[in-house]
Short mmCIF file of C-alpha atoms in Angstrom, two decimals:
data_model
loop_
_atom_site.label_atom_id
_atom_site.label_comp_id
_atom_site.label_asym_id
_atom_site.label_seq_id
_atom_site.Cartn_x
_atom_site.Cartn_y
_atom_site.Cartn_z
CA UNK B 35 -2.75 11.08 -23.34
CA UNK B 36 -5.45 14.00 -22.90
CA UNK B 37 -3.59 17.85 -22.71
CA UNK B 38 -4.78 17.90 -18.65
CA UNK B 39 -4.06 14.23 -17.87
CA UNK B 40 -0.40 14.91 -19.89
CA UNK B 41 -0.12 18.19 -17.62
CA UNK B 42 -0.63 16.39 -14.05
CA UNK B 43 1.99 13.75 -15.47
CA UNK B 44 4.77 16.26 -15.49
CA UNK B 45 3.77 17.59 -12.68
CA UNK B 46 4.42 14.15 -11.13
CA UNK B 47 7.79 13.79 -12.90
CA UNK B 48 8.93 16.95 -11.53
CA UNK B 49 8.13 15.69 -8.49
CA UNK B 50 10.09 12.32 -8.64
CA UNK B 51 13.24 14.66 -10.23
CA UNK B 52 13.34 17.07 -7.18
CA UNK B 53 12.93 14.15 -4.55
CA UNK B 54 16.05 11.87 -6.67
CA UNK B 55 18.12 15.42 -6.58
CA UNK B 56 17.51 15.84 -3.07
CA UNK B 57 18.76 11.92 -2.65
CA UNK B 58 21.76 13.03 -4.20
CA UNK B 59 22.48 16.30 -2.64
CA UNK B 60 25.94 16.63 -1.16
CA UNK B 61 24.64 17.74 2.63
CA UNK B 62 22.38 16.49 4.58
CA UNK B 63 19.71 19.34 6.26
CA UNK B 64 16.29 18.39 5.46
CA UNK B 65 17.65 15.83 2.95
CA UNK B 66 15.47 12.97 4.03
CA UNK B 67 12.80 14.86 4.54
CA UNK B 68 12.43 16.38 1.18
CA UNK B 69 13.32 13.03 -0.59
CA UNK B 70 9.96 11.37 1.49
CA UNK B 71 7.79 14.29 0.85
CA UNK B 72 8.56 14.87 -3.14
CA UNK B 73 8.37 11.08 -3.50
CA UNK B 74 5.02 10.80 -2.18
CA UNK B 75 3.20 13.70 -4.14
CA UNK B 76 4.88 11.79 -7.21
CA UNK B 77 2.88 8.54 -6.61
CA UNK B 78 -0.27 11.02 -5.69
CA UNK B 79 0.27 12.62 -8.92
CA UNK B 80 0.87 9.36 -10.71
CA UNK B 81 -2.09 7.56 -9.45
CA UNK B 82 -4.33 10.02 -10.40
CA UNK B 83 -2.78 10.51 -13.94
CA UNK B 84 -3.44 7.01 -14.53
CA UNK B 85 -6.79 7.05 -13.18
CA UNK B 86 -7.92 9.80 -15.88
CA UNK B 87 -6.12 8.01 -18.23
CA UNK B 88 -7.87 4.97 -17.97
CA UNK B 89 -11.23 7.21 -17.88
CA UNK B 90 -11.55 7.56 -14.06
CA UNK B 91 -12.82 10.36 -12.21
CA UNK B 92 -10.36 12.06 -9.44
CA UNK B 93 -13.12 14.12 -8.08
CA UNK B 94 -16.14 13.23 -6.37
CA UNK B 95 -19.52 14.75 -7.62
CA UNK B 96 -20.13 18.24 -6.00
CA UNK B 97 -16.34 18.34 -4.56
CA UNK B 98 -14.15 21.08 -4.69
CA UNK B 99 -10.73 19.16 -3.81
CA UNK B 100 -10.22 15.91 -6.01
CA UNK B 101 -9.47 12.60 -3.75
CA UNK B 102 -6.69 12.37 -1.67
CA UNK B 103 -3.61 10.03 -1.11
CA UNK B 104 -5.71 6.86 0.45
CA UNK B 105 -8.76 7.39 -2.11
CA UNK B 106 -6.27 7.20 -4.97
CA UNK B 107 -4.42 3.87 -3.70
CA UNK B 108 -7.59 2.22 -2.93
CA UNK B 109 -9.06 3.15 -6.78
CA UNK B 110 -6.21 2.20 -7.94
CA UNK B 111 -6.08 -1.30 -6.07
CA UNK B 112 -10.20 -2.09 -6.21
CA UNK B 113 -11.84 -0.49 -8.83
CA UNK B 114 -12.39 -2.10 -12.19
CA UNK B 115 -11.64 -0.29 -15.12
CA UNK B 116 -8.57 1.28 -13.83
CA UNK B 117 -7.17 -1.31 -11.25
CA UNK B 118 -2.94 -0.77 -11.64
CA UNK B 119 -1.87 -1.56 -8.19
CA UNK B 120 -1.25 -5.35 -6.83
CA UNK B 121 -1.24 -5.46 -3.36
CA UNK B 122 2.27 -5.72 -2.89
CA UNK B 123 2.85 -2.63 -5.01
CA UNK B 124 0.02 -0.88 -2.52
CA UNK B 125 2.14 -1.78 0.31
CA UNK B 126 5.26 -0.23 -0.99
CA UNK B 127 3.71 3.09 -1.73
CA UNK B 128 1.88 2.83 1.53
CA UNK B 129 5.23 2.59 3.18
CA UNK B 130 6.36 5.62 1.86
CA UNK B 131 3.30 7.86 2.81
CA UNK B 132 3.89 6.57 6.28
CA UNK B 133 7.08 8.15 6.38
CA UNK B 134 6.44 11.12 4.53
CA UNK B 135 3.63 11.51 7.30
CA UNK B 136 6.41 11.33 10.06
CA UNK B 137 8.48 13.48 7.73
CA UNK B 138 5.86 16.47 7.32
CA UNK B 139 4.03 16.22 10.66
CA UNK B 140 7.21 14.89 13.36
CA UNK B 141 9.90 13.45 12.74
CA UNK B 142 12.03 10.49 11.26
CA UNK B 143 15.36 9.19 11.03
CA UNK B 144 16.29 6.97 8.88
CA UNK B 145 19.96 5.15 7.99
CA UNK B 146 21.11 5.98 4.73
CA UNK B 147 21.07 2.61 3.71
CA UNK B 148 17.46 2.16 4.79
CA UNK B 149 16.57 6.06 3.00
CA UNK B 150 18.25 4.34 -0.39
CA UNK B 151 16.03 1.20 -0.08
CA UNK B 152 12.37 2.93 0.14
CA UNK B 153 13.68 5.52 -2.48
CA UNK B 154 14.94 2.86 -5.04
CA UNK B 155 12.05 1.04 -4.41
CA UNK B 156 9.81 3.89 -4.71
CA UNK B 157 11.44 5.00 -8.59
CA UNK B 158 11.39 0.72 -9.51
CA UNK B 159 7.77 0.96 -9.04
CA UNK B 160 7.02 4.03 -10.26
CA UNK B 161 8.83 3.32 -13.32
CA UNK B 162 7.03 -0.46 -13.66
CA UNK B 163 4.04 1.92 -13.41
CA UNK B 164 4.41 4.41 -16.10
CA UNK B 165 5.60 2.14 -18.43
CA UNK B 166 2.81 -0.75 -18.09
CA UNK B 167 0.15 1.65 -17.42
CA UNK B 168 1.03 4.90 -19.67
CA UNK B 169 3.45 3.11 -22.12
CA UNK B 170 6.02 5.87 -21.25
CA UNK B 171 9.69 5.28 -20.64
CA UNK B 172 10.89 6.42 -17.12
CA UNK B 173 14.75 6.66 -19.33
CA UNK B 174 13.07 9.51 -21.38
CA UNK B 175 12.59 12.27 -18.78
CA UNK B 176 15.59 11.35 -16.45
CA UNK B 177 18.60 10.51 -17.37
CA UNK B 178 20.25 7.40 -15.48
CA UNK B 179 22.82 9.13 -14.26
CA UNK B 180 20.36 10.94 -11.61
CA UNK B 181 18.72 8.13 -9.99
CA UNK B 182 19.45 7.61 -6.48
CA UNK B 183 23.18 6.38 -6.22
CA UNK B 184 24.27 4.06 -3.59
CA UNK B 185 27.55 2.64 -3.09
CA UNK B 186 26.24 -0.36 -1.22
CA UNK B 187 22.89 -1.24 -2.75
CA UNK B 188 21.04 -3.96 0.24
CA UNK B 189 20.52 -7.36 -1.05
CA UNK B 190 18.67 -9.08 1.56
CA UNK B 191 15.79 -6.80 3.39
CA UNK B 192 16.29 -8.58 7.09
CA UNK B 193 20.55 -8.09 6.75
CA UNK B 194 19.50 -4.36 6.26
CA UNK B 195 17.28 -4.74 9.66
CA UNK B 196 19.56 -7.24 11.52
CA UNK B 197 22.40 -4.31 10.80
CA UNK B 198 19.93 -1.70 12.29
CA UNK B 199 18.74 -3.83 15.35
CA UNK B 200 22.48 -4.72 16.08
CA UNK B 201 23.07 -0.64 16.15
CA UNK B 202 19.75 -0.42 18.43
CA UNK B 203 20.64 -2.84 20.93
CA UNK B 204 24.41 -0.75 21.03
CA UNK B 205 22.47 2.10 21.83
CA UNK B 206 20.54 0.65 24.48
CA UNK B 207 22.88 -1.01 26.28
CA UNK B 208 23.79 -0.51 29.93
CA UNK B 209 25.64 2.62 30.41
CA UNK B 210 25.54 3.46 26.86
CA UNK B 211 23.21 6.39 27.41
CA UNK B 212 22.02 6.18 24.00
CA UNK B 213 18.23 6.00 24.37
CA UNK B 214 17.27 9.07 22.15
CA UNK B 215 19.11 7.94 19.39
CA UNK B 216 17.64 4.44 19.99
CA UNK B 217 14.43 5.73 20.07
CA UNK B 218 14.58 7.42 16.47
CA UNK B 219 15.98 3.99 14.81
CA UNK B 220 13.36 2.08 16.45
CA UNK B 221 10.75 4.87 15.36
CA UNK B 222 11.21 4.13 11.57
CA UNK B 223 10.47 0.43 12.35
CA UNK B 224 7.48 1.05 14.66
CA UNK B 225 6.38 3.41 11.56
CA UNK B 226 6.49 0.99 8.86
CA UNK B 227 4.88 -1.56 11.40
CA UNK B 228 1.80 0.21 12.38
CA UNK B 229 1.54 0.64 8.54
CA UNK B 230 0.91 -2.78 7.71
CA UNK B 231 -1.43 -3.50 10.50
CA UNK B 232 -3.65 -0.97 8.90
CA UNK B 233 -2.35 1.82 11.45
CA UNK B 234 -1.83 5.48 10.41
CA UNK B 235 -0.39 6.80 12.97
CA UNK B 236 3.28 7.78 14.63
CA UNK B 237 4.76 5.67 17.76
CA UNK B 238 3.96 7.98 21.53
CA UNK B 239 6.96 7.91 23.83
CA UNK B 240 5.32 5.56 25.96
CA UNK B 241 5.49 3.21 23.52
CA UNK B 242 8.98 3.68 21.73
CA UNK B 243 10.00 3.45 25.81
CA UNK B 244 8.20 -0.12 25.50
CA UNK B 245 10.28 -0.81 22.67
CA UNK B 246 13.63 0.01 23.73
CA UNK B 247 12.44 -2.62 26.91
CA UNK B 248 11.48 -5.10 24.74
CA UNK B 249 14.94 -4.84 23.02
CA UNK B 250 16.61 -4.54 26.69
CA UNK B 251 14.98 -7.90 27.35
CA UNK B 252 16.47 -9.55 24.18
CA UNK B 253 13.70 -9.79 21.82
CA UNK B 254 14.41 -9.97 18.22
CA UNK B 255 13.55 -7.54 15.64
CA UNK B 256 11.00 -10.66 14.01
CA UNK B 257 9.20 -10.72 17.57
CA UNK B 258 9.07 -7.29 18.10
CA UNK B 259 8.24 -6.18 14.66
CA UNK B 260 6.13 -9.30 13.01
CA UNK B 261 4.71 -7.22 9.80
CA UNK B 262 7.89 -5.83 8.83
CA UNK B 263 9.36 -9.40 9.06
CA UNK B 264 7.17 -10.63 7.11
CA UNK B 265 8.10 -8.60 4.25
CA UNK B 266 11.44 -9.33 1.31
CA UNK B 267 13.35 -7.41 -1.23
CA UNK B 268 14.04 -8.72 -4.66
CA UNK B 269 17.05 -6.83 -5.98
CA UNK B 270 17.76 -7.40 -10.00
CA UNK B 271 20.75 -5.86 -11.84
CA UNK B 272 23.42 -3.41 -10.38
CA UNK B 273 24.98 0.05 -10.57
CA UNK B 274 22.58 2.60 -12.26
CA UNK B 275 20.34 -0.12 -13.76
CA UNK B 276 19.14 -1.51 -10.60
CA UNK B 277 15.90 -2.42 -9.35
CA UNK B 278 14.33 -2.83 -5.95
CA UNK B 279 10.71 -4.00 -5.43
CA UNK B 280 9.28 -4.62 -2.04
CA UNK B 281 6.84 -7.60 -1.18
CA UNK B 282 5.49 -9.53 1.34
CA UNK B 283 6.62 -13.16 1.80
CA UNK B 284 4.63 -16.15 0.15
CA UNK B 285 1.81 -17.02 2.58
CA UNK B 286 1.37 -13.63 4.19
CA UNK B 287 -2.21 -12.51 3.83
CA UNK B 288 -2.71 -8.92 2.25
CA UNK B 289 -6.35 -7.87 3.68
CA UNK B 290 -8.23 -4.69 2.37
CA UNK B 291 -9.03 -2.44 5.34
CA UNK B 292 -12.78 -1.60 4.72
CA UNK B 293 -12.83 2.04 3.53
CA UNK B 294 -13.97 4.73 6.42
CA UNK B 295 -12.05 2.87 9.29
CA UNK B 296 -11.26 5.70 11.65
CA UNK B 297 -7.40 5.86 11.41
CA UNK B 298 -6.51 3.10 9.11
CA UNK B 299 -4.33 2.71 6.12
CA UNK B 300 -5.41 1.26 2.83
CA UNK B 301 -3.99 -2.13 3.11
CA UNK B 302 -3.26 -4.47 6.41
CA UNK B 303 -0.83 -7.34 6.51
CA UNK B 304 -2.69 -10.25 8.82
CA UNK B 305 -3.84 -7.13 10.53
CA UNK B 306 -7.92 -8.76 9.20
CA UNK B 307 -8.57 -12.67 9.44
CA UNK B 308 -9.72 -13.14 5.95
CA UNK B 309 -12.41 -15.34 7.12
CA UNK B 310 -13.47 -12.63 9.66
CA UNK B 311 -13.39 -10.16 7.16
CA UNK B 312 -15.58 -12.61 4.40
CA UNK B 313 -17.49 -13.97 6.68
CA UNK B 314 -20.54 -14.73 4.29
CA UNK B 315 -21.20 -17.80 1.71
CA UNK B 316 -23.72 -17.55 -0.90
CA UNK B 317 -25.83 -19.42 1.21
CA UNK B 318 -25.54 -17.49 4.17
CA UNK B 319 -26.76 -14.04 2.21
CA UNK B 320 -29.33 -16.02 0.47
CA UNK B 321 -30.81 -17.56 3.56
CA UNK B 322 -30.91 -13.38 4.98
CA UNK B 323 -32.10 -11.80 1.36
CA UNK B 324 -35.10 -14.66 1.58
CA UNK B 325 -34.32 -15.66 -1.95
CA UNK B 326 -32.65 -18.72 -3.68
CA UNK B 327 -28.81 -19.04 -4.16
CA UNK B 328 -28.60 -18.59 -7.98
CA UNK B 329 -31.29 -15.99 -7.85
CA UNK B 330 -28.78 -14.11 -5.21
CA UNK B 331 -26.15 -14.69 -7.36
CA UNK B 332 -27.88 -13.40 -10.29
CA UNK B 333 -28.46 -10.09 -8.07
CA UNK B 334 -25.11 -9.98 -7.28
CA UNK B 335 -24.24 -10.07 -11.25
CA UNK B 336 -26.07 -7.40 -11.71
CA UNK B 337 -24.60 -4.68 -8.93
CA UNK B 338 -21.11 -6.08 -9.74
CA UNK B 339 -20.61 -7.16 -6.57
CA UNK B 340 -17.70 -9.68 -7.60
CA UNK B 341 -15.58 -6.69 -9.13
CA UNK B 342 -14.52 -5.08 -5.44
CA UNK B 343 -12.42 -6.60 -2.99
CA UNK B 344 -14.57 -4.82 -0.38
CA UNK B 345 -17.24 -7.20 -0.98
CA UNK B 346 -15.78 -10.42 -2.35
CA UNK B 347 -12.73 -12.73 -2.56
CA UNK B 348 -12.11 -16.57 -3.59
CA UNK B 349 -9.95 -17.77 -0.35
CA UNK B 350 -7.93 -21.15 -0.87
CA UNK B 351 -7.50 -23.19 2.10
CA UNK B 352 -5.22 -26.28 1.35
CA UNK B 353 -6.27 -26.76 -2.54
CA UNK B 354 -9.75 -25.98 -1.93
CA UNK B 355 -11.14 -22.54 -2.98
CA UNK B 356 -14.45 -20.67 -1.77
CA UNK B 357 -16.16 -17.78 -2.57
CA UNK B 358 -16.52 -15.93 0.44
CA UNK B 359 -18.34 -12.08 0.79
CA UNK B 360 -18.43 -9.37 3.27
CA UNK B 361 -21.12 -8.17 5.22
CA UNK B 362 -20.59 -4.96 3.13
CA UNK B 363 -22.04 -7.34 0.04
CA UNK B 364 -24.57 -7.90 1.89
CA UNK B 365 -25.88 -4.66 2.72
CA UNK B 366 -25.20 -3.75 -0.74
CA UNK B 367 -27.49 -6.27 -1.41
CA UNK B 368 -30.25 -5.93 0.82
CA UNK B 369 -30.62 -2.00 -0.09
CA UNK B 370 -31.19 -3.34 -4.11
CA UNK B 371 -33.74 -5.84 -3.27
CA UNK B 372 -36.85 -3.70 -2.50
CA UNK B 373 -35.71 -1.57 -5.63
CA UNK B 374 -35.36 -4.39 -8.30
CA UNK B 375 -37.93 -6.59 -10.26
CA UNK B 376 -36.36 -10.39 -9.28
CA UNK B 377 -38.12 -12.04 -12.10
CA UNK B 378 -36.29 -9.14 -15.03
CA UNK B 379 -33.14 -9.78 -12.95
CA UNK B 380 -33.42 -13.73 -13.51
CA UNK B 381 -33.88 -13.49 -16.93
CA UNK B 382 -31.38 -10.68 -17.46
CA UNK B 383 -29.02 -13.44 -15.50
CA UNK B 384 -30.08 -16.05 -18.06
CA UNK B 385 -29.86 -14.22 -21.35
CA UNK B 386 -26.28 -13.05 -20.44
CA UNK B 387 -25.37 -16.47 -19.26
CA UNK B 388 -26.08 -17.99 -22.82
CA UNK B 389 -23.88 -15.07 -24.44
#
């Protein structure tokens, strides 16, 4: 690892150390605060480390600042060469810039057993990360003995909810008199809901108010909050050694959120009908370009248009698979064709087909 790229490692580690020491701090002012915040500039950190190390750039030509938060996830989940992140992995750390967004600029409350889960599962993944991605061993800057320390570790991701929506409806009750506390439980939900439809932003009164009458009304927690339902923990070993990763459920579609949408996250969950989103078949761009479908595809060999999820995916519907592209493809595509030779582009296609 490179002397600067090494540098803006520790930087991230000291990060992660101050946010787990803050977990275990014996009083509780700021506590969850500082735990979010320091957590988050450790995956910021991270991300970029592993960027440079995989011979990125983490600063756009003619900037001053290098990329922020967003621009590093969506690297880190798109672009080839130094692609780390799976989606579900994305969501996670997406989950905890949401907070840490509520955390710096408002305010959140969270239950400790619900602060323990998005911690642990922040230090699982960063740990998967450094080790896969920098061949480093999270057990050689920390010792175990400071990782976040729970006596009751969750097992089951919607027990950990039911518990909190159980506690919600309490507070809500008739006579109970309870609404401001309800209000800030039902905020952390609303938070990590608006974050998988794509969302960045924090609940208004008006609408925690609507929630707390939904929950009046006896709606459950699945039918109020569908994205957050439709994600699971995975929990392996126990005590120190334990691991949580969060994902979404088999079946739930992960959609990119095309980059520049005004207030939007990286990542949506259903929040962008696949076939909405890659709306285009070879055919369909061929027919618009005015040129033949291999002599497209041989264009779209050549700009790479295969290696970003902002332009291309292979959906499966039943057992059947299709190659599907976005209209972004296709503007890519229309801006090369009055700037390429076809004919050198055929051939070019051909000669690297036969390698």
């Amino acid at each position: 690892m490179k002397k600067g790229t090494r540098f803006l490692f520790e930087k991230s580690l000291d990060s992660l150390l101050l946010s787990i020491e803050h977990f275990n701090r014996p009083w509780d002012r700021g506590r969850p605060e500082a735990v979010l915040i320091l957590l988050d500039r450790a995956f910021e950190l991270l991300l970029k480390t592993i960027i440079l190390h995989k011979g990125g750039k983490i600063r756009e030509t003619g900037a001053r600042e290098t990329i922020g938060h967003e621009k590093c996830v969506r690297k880190c989940i798109t672009e080839v060469g130094v692609k780390c992140l799976t989606e579900d992995q994305g969501l996670t750390i997406q989950i905890i810039n949401s907070f840490r967004d509520a955390a710096q600029h408002d305010i959140v409350e969270l239950s400790e057993r619900d602060l323990y889960t998005y911690s642990q599962a922040g230090v699982t993944l960063y740990r998967d990360l450094i080790r896969k991605e920098l061949k480093e061993d999270l057990n050689t800057y920390l010792p175990g003995r400071v990782l976040p320390i729970s006596t009751e570790p969750p097992k089951n991701l919607h027990a950990m909810i039911e518990a909190d929506f159980k506690e919600i409806k309490d507070l809500v009750h008739p006579g109970a008199r309870k609404q401001i506390e309800a209000k800030a439980k039902l905020k952390a939900l609303a938070i990590i809901e608006s974050s998988l439809e794509g969302i960045r932003s924090q609940p208004t009164e008006y609408e925690l108010q609507k929630l707390v009458k939904e929950v009046q009304t006896g709606k459950t927690w699945q039918d109020i909050f569908p994205g957050v339902a439709s994600l699971e923990l995975s929990t392996e070993g126990e005590g120190i050694g334990i691991s949580i990763r969060i994902s979404k459920k088999e079946g739930e579609a992960v959609c990119l959120v095309p980059e520049g949408t005004p207030g939007a996250t990286v990542l949506a969950v259903k929040r962008v009908n696949e076939l909405d989103y890659y709306s285009l078949s070879l055919n369909d761009i061929a027919k618009k370009l005015d040129l033949t479908p291999p002599k497209t595809g041989a264009l779209m060999h050549k700009l790479g248009i295969c290696d970003s999820d902002d332009n291309y995916k292979k959906i499966k519907i039943g057992k059947s698979a299709f190659n599907r592209y976005s209209m972004k493809a296709l503007d890519c595509l229309a801006k090369a064709v009055p700037t390429v030779d076809m004919s050198e582009v055929w051939e070019e296609y051909k000669a690297a087909k036969k390698t």
